[in-house]
PDB file of N, CA and C in Angstrom:
ATOM      1  N   UNK A   1      26.396  57.629  -1.410  1.00 87.00           N
ATOM      2  CA  UNK A   1      27.977  56.533  -2.930  1.00 87.00           C
ATOM      3  C   UNK A   1      29.937  57.756  -1.713  1.00 87.00           C
ATOM      4  N   UNK A   2      29.406  59.026  -2.204  1.00 84.00           N
ATOM      5  CA  UNK A   2      30.357  60.307  -2.118  1.00 84.00           C
ATOM      6  C   UNK A   2      31.108  60.207  -0.264  1.00 84.00           C
ATOM      7  N   UNK A   3      30.033  60.076   0.347  1.00 85.00           N
ATOM      8  CA  UNK A   3      29.786  59.627   1.760  1.00 85.00           C
ATOM      9  C   UNK A   3      30.873  58.021   1.840  1.00 85.00           C
ATOM     10  N   UNK A   4      30.113  56.440   1.228  1.00 88.00           N
ATOM     11  CA  UNK A   4      31.256  55.518   1.504  1.00 88.00           C
ATOM     12  C   UNK A   4      32.619  55.406   1.290  1.00 88.00           C
ATOM     13  N   UNK A   5      32.716  56.162   0.318  1.00 85.00           N
ATOM     14  CA  UNK A   5      34.504  56.721  -0.167  1.00 85.00           C
ATOM     15  C   UNK A   5      35.365  57.280   1.026  1.00 85.00           C
ATOM     16  N   UNK A   6      34.831  57.857   1.440  1.00 84.00           N
ATOM     17  CA  UNK A   6      34.722  58.972   2.077  1.00 84.00           C
ATOM     18  C   UNK A   6      35.051  58.263   3.714  1.00 84.00           C
ATOM     19  N   UNK A   7      34.540  57.411   4.114  1.00 84.00           N
ATOM     20  CA  UNK A   7      34.218  56.264   5.038  1.00 84.00           C
ATOM     21  C   UNK A   7      35.972  55.280   4.557  1.00 84.00           C
ATOM     22  N   UNK A   8      35.646  54.593   3.434  1.00 87.00           N
ATOM     23  CA  UNK A   8      36.547  53.408   3.467  1.00 87.00           C
ATOM     24  C   UNK A   8      37.857  54.251   2.912  1.00 87.00           C
ATOM     25  N   UNK A   9      38.311  54.817   2.645  1.00 84.00           N
ATOM     26  CA  UNK A   9      39.566  55.994   2.483  1.00 84.00           C
ATOM     27  C   UNK A   9      39.766  56.618   4.197  1.00 84.00           C
ATOM     28  N   UNK A  10      39.352  56.933   5.125  1.00 82.00           N
ATOM     29  CA  UNK A  10      38.939  57.184   6.277  1.00 82.00           C
ATOM     30  C   UNK A  10      39.774  55.436   7.006  1.00 82.00           C
ATOM     31  N   UNK A  11      38.901  54.752   6.790  1.00 84.00           N
ATOM     32  CA  UNK A  11      39.541  53.343   6.654  1.00 84.00           C
ATOM     33  C   UNK A  11      41.711  53.297   6.394  1.00 84.00           C
ATOM     34  N   UNK A  12      41.615  52.840   5.000  1.00 82.00           N
ATOM     35  CA  UNK A  12      42.717  52.830   4.507  1.00 82.00           C
ATOM     36  C   UNK A  12      43.665  52.861   4.276  1.00 82.00           C
ATOM     37  N   UNK A  13      43.179  54.388   4.904  1.00 81.00           N
ATOM     38  CA  UNK A  13      44.368  55.829   5.301  1.00 81.00           C
ATOM     39  C   UNK A  13      44.565  56.047   6.959  1.00 81.00           C
ATOM     40  N   UNK A  14      44.345  55.362   7.328  1.00 82.00           N
ATOM     41  CA  UNK A  14      44.631  55.468   8.861  1.00 82.00           C
ATOM     42  C   UNK A  14      45.411  55.873   9.591  1.00 82.00           C
ATOM     43  N   UNK A  15      45.790  57.307  10.488  1.00 80.00           N
ATOM     44  CA  UNK A  15      47.104  57.314  10.439  1.00 80.00           C
ATOM     45  C   UNK A  15      48.439  57.839   9.899  1.00 80.00           C
ATOM     46  N   UNK A  16      47.104  57.790   8.427  1.00 82.00           N
ATOM     47  CA  UNK A  16      48.476  58.609   7.826  1.00 82.00           C
ATOM     48  C   UNK A  16      48.112  59.759   7.491  1.00 82.00           C
ATOM     49  N   UNK A  17      47.738  60.964   8.126  1.00 79.00           N
ATOM     50  CA  UNK A  17      47.620  61.999   7.798  1.00 79.00           C
ATOM     51  C   UNK A  17      46.996  62.129   6.690  1.00 79.00           C
ATOM     52  N   UNK A  18      45.696  61.898   6.089  1.00 81.00           N
ATOM     53  CA  UNK A  18      45.146  62.616   5.435  1.00 81.00           C
ATOM     54  C   UNK A  18      43.589  62.543   5.371  1.00 81.00           C
ATOM     55  N   UNK A  19      42.914  62.195   7.159  1.00 82.00           N
ATOM     56  CA  UNK A  19      41.770  62.466   7.476  1.00 82.00           C
ATOM     57  C   UNK A  19      41.026  64.011   7.310  1.00 82.00           C
ATOM     58  N   UNK A  20      42.483  65.214   8.332  1.00 82.00           N
ATOM     59  CA  UNK A  20      41.729  66.185   7.597  1.00 82.00           C
ATOM     60  C   UNK A  20      41.382  67.067   6.042  1.00 82.00           C
ATOM     61  N   UNK A  21      42.727  66.570   5.606  1.00 83.00           N
ATOM     62  CA  UNK A  21      42.618  67.265   4.061  1.00 83.00           C
ATOM     63  C   UNK A  21      41.054  66.516   3.664  1.00 83.00           C
ATOM     64  N   UNK A  22      40.766  65.309   3.581  1.00 84.00           N
ATOM     65  CA  UNK A  22      39.914  64.350   3.467  1.00 84.00           C
ATOM     66  C   UNK A  22      38.553  65.052   3.418  1.00 84.00           C
ATOM     67  N   UNK A  23      37.691  65.117   4.627  1.00 83.00           N
ATOM     68  CA  UNK A  23      37.532  65.965   5.447  1.00 83.00           C
ATOM     69  C   UNK A  23      37.038  67.700   4.312  1.00 83.00           C
ATOM     70  N   UNK A  24      37.644  68.288   4.382  1.00 83.00           N
ATOM     71  CA  UNK A  24      38.004  69.456   4.039  1.00 83.00           C
ATOM     72  C   UNK A  24      37.240  69.606   2.784  1.00 83.00           C
ATOM     73  N   UNK A  25      38.849  68.745   2.035  1.00 84.00           N
ATOM     74  CA  UNK A  25      37.156  68.569   0.245  1.00 84.00           C
ATOM     75  C   UNK A  25      36.253  68.395  -0.038  1.00 84.00           C
ATOM     76  N   UNK A  26      35.981  67.626   1.112  1.00 82.00           N
ATOM     77  CA  UNK A  26      34.668  66.580   0.386  1.00 82.00           C
ATOM     78  C   UNK A  26      33.118  67.175   1.388  1.00 82.00           C
ATOM     79  N   UNK A  27      34.237  68.583   2.205  1.00 81.00           N
ATOM     80  CA  UNK A  27      33.050  69.035   2.675  1.00 81.00           C
ATOM     81  C   UNK A  27      32.458  68.289   4.109  1.00 81.00           C
ATOM     82  N   UNK A  28      33.490  66.908   4.787  1.00 81.00           N
ATOM     83  CA  UNK A  28      32.546  66.582   6.184  1.00 81.00           C
ATOM     84  C   UNK A  28      33.506  67.239   7.612  1.00 81.00           C
ATOM     85  N   UNK A  29      34.321  68.392   6.694  1.00 80.00           N
ATOM     86  CA  UNK A  29      34.824  69.320   8.386  1.00 80.00           C
ATOM     87  C   UNK A  29      33.734  69.383   9.267  1.00 80.00           C
ATOM     88  N   UNK A  30      32.357  69.051   9.294  1.00 79.00           N
ATOM     89  CA  UNK A  30      32.031  69.614  10.741  1.00 79.00           C
ATOM     90  C   UNK A  30      31.993  67.872  11.047  1.00 79.00           C
ATOM     91  N   UNK A  31      32.615  67.258  11.216  1.00 78.00           N
ATOM     92  CA  UNK A  31      31.931  65.781  11.701  1.00 78.00           C
ATOM     93  C   UNK A  31      33.758  65.567  12.768  1.00 78.00           C
ATOM     94  N   UNK A  32      34.285  66.577  12.156  1.00 80.00           N
ATOM     95  CA  UNK A  32      35.527  65.651  12.410  1.00 80.00           C
ATOM     96  C   UNK A  32      36.097  65.865  14.430  1.00 80.00           C
ATOM     97  N   UNK A  33      34.834  67.043  14.593  1.00 80.00           N
ATOM     98  CA  UNK A  33      35.074  66.782  16.279  1.00 80.00           C
ATOM     99  C   UNK A  33      33.969  67.938  16.829  1.00 80.00           C
ATOM    100  N   UNK A  34      34.178  68.839  18.254  1.00 80.00           N
ATOM    101  CA  UNK A  34      33.039  69.422  18.313  1.00 80.00           C
ATOM    102  C   UNK A  34      33.175  70.472  18.406  1.00 80.00           C
ATOM    103  N   UNK A  35      34.942  71.535  18.086  1.00 82.00           N
ATOM    104  CA  UNK A  35      34.720  72.475  17.609  1.00 82.00           C
ATOM    105  C   UNK A  35      35.921  72.751  16.576  1.00 82.00           C
ATOM    106  N   UNK A  36      35.450  71.796  15.046  1.00 82.00           N
ATOM    107  CA  UNK A  36      35.219  72.016  14.363  1.00 82.00           C
ATOM    108  C   UNK A  36      33.617  72.169  14.136  1.00 82.00           C
ATOM    109  N   UNK A  37      32.741  71.702  14.359  1.00 81.00           N
ATOM    110  CA  UNK A  37      31.354  71.741  14.170  1.00 81.00           C
ATOM    111  C   UNK A  37      31.296  73.109  14.339  1.00 81.00           C
ATOM    112  N   UNK A  38      31.626  73.559  15.085  1.00 86.00           N
ATOM    113  CA  UNK A  38      30.539  74.768  16.235  1.00 86.00           C
ATOM    114  C   UNK A  38      31.327  76.075  14.752  1.00 86.00           C
ATOM    115  N   UNK A  39      32.700  76.170  13.420  1.00 85.00           N
ATOM    116  CA  UNK A  39      32.687  77.022  13.266  1.00 85.00           C
ATOM    117  C   UNK A  39      31.838  77.006  12.066  1.00 85.00           C
ATOM    118  N   UNK A  40      31.043  77.877  11.910  1.00 87.00           N
ATOM    119  CA  UNK A  40      30.050  78.450  10.298  1.00 87.00           C
ATOM    120  C   UNK A  40      31.158  78.458   9.295  1.00 87.00           C
ATOM    121  N   UNK A  41      30.388  78.335   8.675  1.00 86.00           N
ATOM    122  CA  UNK A  41      31.238  79.225   7.091  1.00 86.00           C
ATOM    123  C   UNK A  41      31.628  80.190   6.933  1.00 86.00           C
ATOM    124  N   UNK A  42      31.142  81.750   7.048  1.00 90.00           N
ATOM    125  CA  UNK A  42      32.274  82.886   7.501  1.00 90.00           C
ATOM    126  C   UNK A  42      33.593  82.330   8.476  1.00 90.00           C
ATOM    127  N   UNK A  43      33.601  81.536   9.211  1.00 88.00           N
ATOM    128  CA  UNK A  43      34.958  82.061  10.339  1.00 88.00           C
ATOM    129  C   UNK A  43      35.793  80.663   8.838  1.00 88.00           C
ATOM    130  N   UNK A  44      34.725  79.267   8.686  1.00 86.00           N
ATOM    131  CA  UNK A  44      36.251  79.047   7.313  1.00 86.00           C
ATOM    132  C   UNK A  44      36.372  79.985   6.146  1.00 86.00           C
ATOM    133  N   UNK A  45      35.635  80.716   5.715  1.00 88.00           N
ATOM    134  CA  UNK A  45      35.916  82.000   4.987  1.00 88.00           C
ATOM    135  C   UNK A  45      37.188  82.413   5.131  1.00 88.00           C
ATOM    136  N   UNK A  46      36.426  82.807   6.513  1.00 89.00           N
ATOM    137  CA  UNK A  46      37.577  84.480   6.532  1.00 89.00           C
ATOM    138  C   UNK A  46      38.678  83.612   7.331  1.00 89.00           C
ATOM    139  N   UNK A  47      39.639  83.353   7.415  1.00 88.00           N
ATOM    140  CA  UNK A  47      40.559  81.386   7.373  1.00 88.00           C
ATOM    141  C   UNK A  47      40.786  80.873   8.678  1.00 88.00           C
ATOM    142  N   UNK A  48      39.620  80.452  10.120  1.00 87.00           N
ATOM    143  CA  UNK A  48      39.992  79.990  11.063  1.00 87.00           C
ATOM    144  C   UNK A  48      40.956  78.905  10.705  1.00 87.00           C
ATOM    145  N   UNK A  49      40.742  78.438  10.111  1.00 85.00           N
ATOM    146  CA  UNK A  49      41.310  76.980   9.892  1.00 85.00           C
ATOM    147  C   UNK A  49      42.554  76.778   9.409  1.00 85.00           C
ATOM    148  N   UNK A  50      43.102  78.571   9.125  1.00 86.00           N
ATOM    149  CA  UNK A  50      44.726  78.386   9.239  1.00 86.00           C
ATOM    150  C   UNK A  50      44.740  78.432  10.780  1.00 86.00           C
ATOM    151  N   UNK A  51      46.371  78.210  10.679  1.00 86.00           N
ATOM    152  CA  UNK A  51      47.114  79.368  12.540  1.00 86.00           C
ATOM    153  C   UNK A  51      47.697  80.476  12.156  1.00 86.00           C
ATOM    154  N   UNK A  52      47.268  81.075  13.568  1.00 88.00           N
ATOM    155  CA  UNK A  52      47.428  82.278  12.934  1.00 88.00           C
ATOM    156  C   UNK A  52      48.640  83.342  13.350  1.00 88.00           C
ATOM    157  N   UNK A  53      49.065  83.628  12.515  1.00 84.00           N
ATOM    158  CA  UNK A  53      50.290  84.289  11.699  1.00 84.00           C
ATOM    159  C   UNK A  53      50.484  85.317  13.082  1.00 84.00           C
ATOM    160  N   UNK A  54      52.197  84.293  13.462  1.00 83.00           N
ATOM    161  CA  UNK A  54      52.809  84.638  15.251  1.00 83.00           C
ATOM    162  C   UNK A  54      52.772  87.267  15.253  1.00 83.00           C
ATOM    163  N   UNK A  55      52.241  87.263  15.926  1.00 81.00           N
ATOM    164  CA  UNK A  55      52.465  89.025  16.255  1.00 81.00           C
ATOM    165  C   UNK A  55      54.094  89.965  15.856  1.00 81.00           C
ATOM    166  N   UNK A  56      55.293  89.022  15.958  1.00 80.00           N
ATOM    167  CA  UNK A  56      56.822  89.685  15.814  1.00 80.00           C
ATOM    168  C   UNK A  56      56.726  89.786  14.748  1.00 80.00           C
ATOM    169  N   UNK A  57      56.337  88.379  14.053  1.00 81.00           N
ATOM    170  CA  UNK A  57      56.252  88.123  12.668  1.00 81.00           C
ATOM    171  C   UNK A  57      55.892  89.385  11.541  1.00 81.00           C
ATOM    172  N   UNK A  58      54.246  89.684  12.398  1.00 80.00           N
ATOM    173  CA  UNK A  58      53.603  91.087  11.507  1.00 80.00           C
ATOM    174  C   UNK A  58      54.255  92.585  11.685  1.00 80.00           C
ATOM    175  N   UNK A  59      54.773  92.120  12.613  1.00 78.00           N
ATOM    176  CA  UNK A  59      55.381  93.953  12.969  1.00 78.00           C
ATOM    177  C   UNK A  59      56.328  94.245  12.909  1.00 78.00           C
ATOM    178  N   UNK A  60      57.690  92.653  13.044  1.00 81.00           N
ATOM    179  CA  UNK A  60      59.308  93.010  13.210  1.00 81.00           C
ATOM    180  C   UNK A  60      59.632  92.554  11.100  1.00 81.00           C
ATOM    181  N   UNK A  61      59.246  91.114  10.965  1.00 76.00           N
ATOM    182  CA  UNK A  61      60.276  90.293  10.390  1.00 76.00           C
ATOM    183  C   UNK A  61      58.975  91.435   9.089  1.00 76.00           C
ATOM    184  N   UNK A  62      57.736  91.305   8.525  1.00 79.00           N
ATOM    185  CA  UNK A  62      57.318  92.133   7.232  1.00 79.00           C
ATOM    186  C   UNK A  62      56.139  92.170   7.862  1.00 79.00           C
ATOM    187  N   UNK A  63      55.788  93.475   7.587  1.00 77.00           N
ATOM    188  CA  UNK A  63      55.409  94.870   7.406  1.00 77.00           C
ATOM    189  C   UNK A  63      54.061  94.700   6.861  1.00 77.00           C
ATOM    190  N   UNK A  64      53.870  94.141   6.062  1.00 83.00           N
ATOM    191  CA  UNK A  64      53.907  94.059   4.809  1.00 83.00           C
ATOM    192  C   UNK A  64      52.514  93.272   5.194  1.00 83.00           C
ATOM    193  N   UNK A  65      52.680  92.403   5.963  1.00 83.00           N
ATOM    194  CA  UNK A  65      51.781  90.757   6.148  1.00 83.00           C
ATOM    195  C   UNK A  65      50.181  90.723   6.644  1.00 83.00           C
ATOM    196  N   UNK A  66      49.779  91.041   6.634  1.00 85.00           N
ATOM    197  CA  UNK A  66      48.360  90.951   7.109  1.00 85.00           C
ATOM    198  C   UNK A  66      48.000  89.479   7.784  1.00 85.00           C
ATOM    199  N   UNK A  67      46.661  90.005   8.806  1.00 87.00           N
ATOM    200  CA  UNK A  67      46.976  88.705  10.363  1.00 87.00           C
ATOM    201  C   UNK A  67      45.640  87.847   9.249  1.00 87.00           C
ATOM    202  N   UNK A  68      44.870  87.030   9.217  1.00 86.00           N
ATOM    203  CA  UNK A  68      43.410  86.623   8.327  1.00 86.00           C
ATOM    204  C   UNK A  68      43.099  86.938   9.263  1.00 86.00           C
ATOM    205  N   UNK A  69      41.701  87.822   9.226  1.00 88.00           N
ATOM    206  CA  UNK A  69      40.434  88.094   9.097  1.00 88.00           C
ATOM    207  C   UNK A  69      39.398  87.136  10.482  1.00 88.00           C
ATOM    208  N   UNK A  70      39.618  85.632  10.577  1.00 90.00           N
ATOM    209  CA  UNK A  70      39.156  85.580  11.863  1.00 90.00           C
ATOM    210  C   UNK A  70      40.001  85.561  12.757  1.00 90.00           C
ATOM    211  N   UNK A  71      41.419  85.354  12.658  1.00 88.00           N
ATOM    212  CA  UNK A  71      42.644  85.884  13.896  1.00 88.00           C
ATOM    213  C   UNK A  71      42.567  87.234  14.682  1.00 88.00           C
ATOM    214  N   UNK A  72      41.772  87.865  13.556  1.00 85.00           N
ATOM    215  CA  UNK A  72      42.808  89.923  14.426  1.00 85.00           C
ATOM    216  C   UNK A  72      41.431  89.607  15.873  1.00 85.00           C
ATOM    217  N   UNK A  73      40.498  89.508  15.574  1.00 77.00           N
ATOM    218  CA  UNK A  73      39.577  89.603  17.121  1.00 77.00           C
ATOM    219  C   UNK A  73      39.735  88.557  18.236  1.00 77.00           C
ATOM    220  N   UNK A  74      40.865  88.221  17.444  1.00 71.00           N
ATOM    221  CA  UNK A  74      40.804  87.238  19.108  1.00 71.00           C
ATOM    222  C   UNK A  74      42.249  86.914  19.579  1.00 71.00           C
ATOM    223  N   UNK A  75      43.298  87.938  18.828  1.00 60.00           N
ATOM    224  CA  UNK A  75      43.973  88.495  19.884  1.00 60.00           C
ATOM    225  C   UNK A  75      44.012  88.840  20.478  1.00 60.00           C
TER     226      UNK A  75
END
């Protein structure tokens, strides 16, 4: 039933930018694309779904900010 409601929202809200948020909320993220499917649960917990913070911002603008764990080893 949940999957059918998800599919109906996909059809109803096509082009409105809600599909990603619905997929995250309902646990269907891995169905969006191969890139999302390759993420592990640990990657998601470590911040893979967030954009990395610019290193210029980290160093000069706000030294109290920290990078998401997921992006630390990718820089």
